[in-house]
Amino acid sequence: MEKIRLTQTQARQMEGAAARWYARQRASAPQLAAVRRYAARLAEGLPAGAAVLEVAPGPGYLAVELAGLGFAVTALDLSRTFVEIAAGNARRAGVRVAVHHGDAADLPFADGSFDLVVCQAAFKNFGRPVRVLDQMHRVLRDGGTAVIHDMNRDASSADIDEEVARMGLSPLNAFLTKVPLRGLRNRAYSRERFEALAAESAFGTCEVRAEGIGLEVRLTRGDIWV
């Protein structure tokens, strides 16, 4: 299986002005509404006050929504700028999110710390994807679930155009969003490759659903699905 490698230099491209631009583009009203809906969906079946970890939260919009639903939310990102932005967004929203700087392949949390681990739009960038899955498995409690939502390698250009049209961006920013999405598609995984990665990991198996230009992958520690 081909392995995707992301160097520290590439990872740090989402620092400073680039990270702040990305945060602004993700803050349109339609996108924030979609984040709220997704947070509510993730919350289904979770016990009150459940411990949630978001890996690579970027600006932290999902982490903030989950914290607002009453969950104990922790977030970890390799970008120091995103750590700062996410912490600021949580502060302004009046919710508590413990935001850490760190590497998804070496999660600085104890075994069995979380009921849910979520990762959006970042998994394709991880240089050691099986190692990241193993770390997610380690920090989950028995019966806990990891949910990965990322781009589908099989998404068409028309799918991308339709997705960006729903984002509520200016024409210039829509164009600036489409171009990198088409490039990122080349790094993304297909359903079959996600299933192969899960088979190599401590999870052993996964459930994959196609959603727009993305795939939602659910992996559980044990036999209980959320």
C-alpha positions in Angstrom: 0.0 0.0 0.0 1.3 3.5 -0.9 2.1 5.5 2.2 1.5 9.3 2.4 4.3 11.2 4.0 3.8 14.7 5.4 7.0 16.4 6.5 7.2 18.9 9.4 7.8 21.6 6.8 4.6 20.8 5.0 2.6 20.6 8.2 3.8 24.0 9.2 2.4 25.5 6.0 -0.9 25.9 8.0 0.7 28.5 10.2 0.4 32.2 10.4 -1.5 33.9 7.6 -2.4 30.7 5.8 -4.1 29.3 8.9 -5.9 32.5 9.6 -7.2 32.7 6.0 -8.4 29.1 6.3 -10.2 29.9 9.6 -12.0 32.8 8.0 -13.1 30.8 5.0 -14.5 28.1 7.3 -16.5 30.6 9.3 -19.3 31.4 6.7 -22.8 31.0 8.0 -23.7 27.9 5.9 -20.5 26.1 7.1 -21.0 26.9 10.7 -24.6 25.7 10.5 -23.3 22.5 8.9 -20.8 22.1 11.8 -23.7 22.5 14.3 -25.7 19.8 12.6 -22.7 17.5 12.5 -22.0 18.1 16.2 -25.6 17.2 17.0 -25.2 14.0 15.0 -22.0 13.0 16.7 -23.7 13.6 20.1 -26.3 11.0 19.4 -25.7 8.0 21.7 -23.0 9.7 23.8 -23.5 9.7 27.5 -23.9 13.1 29.2 -20.6 14.7 29.9 -18.7 12.3 27.7 -15.0 12.9 27.0 -14.3 13.8 23.4 -11.0 14.3 21.6 -10.8 16.2 18.3 -7.6 15.5 16.5 -6.5 18.3 14.2 -9.4 20.6 15.0 -8.1 23.5 12.9 -10.0 26.6 14.0 -11.9 24.6 16.5 -15.5 25.2 15.3 -16.6 21.6 15.8 -14.8 21.4 19.2 -16.6 24.5 20.3 -20.0 23.1 19.3 -19.4 19.8 21.0 -18.4 21.7 24.2 -21.5 23.7 24.0 -23.5 20.5 24.0 -22.1 19.7 27.4 -19.2 17.3 26.6 -15.7 17.5 28.1 -13.8 18.4 24.9 -10.0 18.2 24.3 -8.4 19.2 21.0 -4.9 18.6 19.6 -3.3 20.2 16.6 0.2 20.3 15.1 -0.3 24.0 14.0 0.5 26.4 16.8 -1.6 29.0 15.0 -4.6 26.7 15.0 -4.1 26.0 18.7 -4.2 29.7 19.3 -7.2 30.3 17.1 -9.2 27.3 18.5 -8.5 28.4 22.1 -9.6 31.9 21.2 -12.8 30.7 19.6 -13.7 28.6 22.6 -13.0 31.5 24.9 -15.3 33.8 22.9 -18.0 31.2 22.8 -17.9 30.9 26.6 -17.1 27.1 26.5 -14.2 25.1 27.8 -12.0 23.3 25.3 -8.6 22.0 26.4 -6.5 22.8 23.3 -3.0 21.2 23.1 -0.2 21.4 20.6 1.0 18.0 19.5 1.3 15.2 17.0 -1.6 12.9 16.1 0.9 10.0 15.8 1.9 10.5 19.5 -1.1 11.5 21.4 -0.1 12.8 24.9 -3.1 11.2 26.7 -3.6 8.2 28.9 -5.0 4.9 27.7 -8.8 4.8 27.7 -9.3 8.6 28.2 -12.1 9.3 25.7 -15.5 8.1 24.7 -15.2 9.6 21.2 -12.3 10.7 19.0 -13.1 12.8 15.9 -10.9 14.0 13.1 -12.2 16.1 10.2 -10.4 17.0 6.9 -6.9 16.1 8.2 -6.4 12.3 8.1 -5.1 12.4 4.5 -2.2 14.6 5.7 -0.9 12.2 8.3 2.5 10.6 7.5 1.9 7.5 9.6 -1.9 6.8 9.2 -1.8 3.3 10.8 0.1 4.7 13.8 -2.5 7.5 14.1 -5.3 4.9 14.1 -3.5 2.9 16.7 -3.1 6.0 18.9 -6.9 6.7 18.5 -7.6 3.1 19.5 -5.3 3.4 22.6 -6.9 6.5 24.0 -10.5 5.3 23.5 -12.4 3.5 26.2 -13.9 0.1 25.5 -16.9 0.6 23.2 -15.7 4.1 22.2 -15.7 5.2 18.6 -13.3 7.1 16.4 -15.0 9.1 13.6 -12.9 10.3 10.7 -14.5 12.6 8.1 -12.2 13.3 5.2 -12.1 13.9 1.4 -13.0 11.0 -0.9 -10.4 10.2 -3.5 -13.2 9.2 -5.8 -15.0 12.6 -5.6 -15.4 14.2 -9.0 -14.7 17.9 -9.9 -18.5 18.4 -10.2 -18.8 17.1 -6.6 -16.2 19.6 -5.5 -17.9 22.5 -7.3 -21.2 21.6 -5.7 -19.6 21.4 -2.2 -17.9 24.8 -2.5 -21.1 26.4 -3.8 -22.8 25.5 -0.5 -20.0 27.2 1.5 -21.3 30.8 1.0 -17.9 32.2 -0.1 -17.1 35.1 -2.3 -16.3 34.2 -6.0 -12.6 34.8 -5.4 -12.5 32.7 -2.2 -14.6 30.0 -3.8 -12.0 29.7 -6.6 -9.2 29.7 -4.0 -10.9 26.9 -2.2 -11.7 24.7 -5.2 -8.1 24.7 -6.4 -6.5 23.2 -3.3 -9.4 20.8 -2.8 -8.7 19.3 -6.3 -5.1 18.9 -5.3 -5.9 17.5 -1.9 -8.1 14.9 -3.6 -4.9 13.3 -5.0 -3.7 12.7 -1.4 -7.1 11.4 -0.1 -8.1 7.9 0.5 -10.8 5.8 -1.2 -13.2 3.6 0.7 -11.1 0.6 -0.1 -7.9 2.2 1.2 -9.5 3.3 4.4 -10.7 -0.3 4.9 -7.2 -1.6 4.3 -5.7 0.9 6.8 -8.3 -0.1 9.4 -7.4 -3.8 8.9 -3.7 -3.0 9.6 -4.6 -1.1 12.8 -5.6 -2.1 16.2 -9.2 -1.5 15.2 -9.2 -4.3 12.6 -12.2 -3.1 10.8 -14.3 0.0 10.0 -17.6 1.2 8.6 -17.4 3.7 5.7 -20.1 5.9 4.3 -19.8 8.3 1.4 -21.1 11.8 2.1 -20.8 14.5 -0.6 -17.1 14.9 -1.5 -16.1 13.1 1.7 -16.1 9.8 3.5 -17.2 9.2 7.0 -15.2 6.4 8.6 -16.3 4.9 12.0 -14.0 2.6 14.0 -14.8 1.2 17.4 -12.8 -0.2 20.2 -14.7 -3.3 20.9 -18.0 -4.5 19.4 -20.3 -1.6 20.2 -21.1 1.0 17.6 -22.1 4.5 18.6 
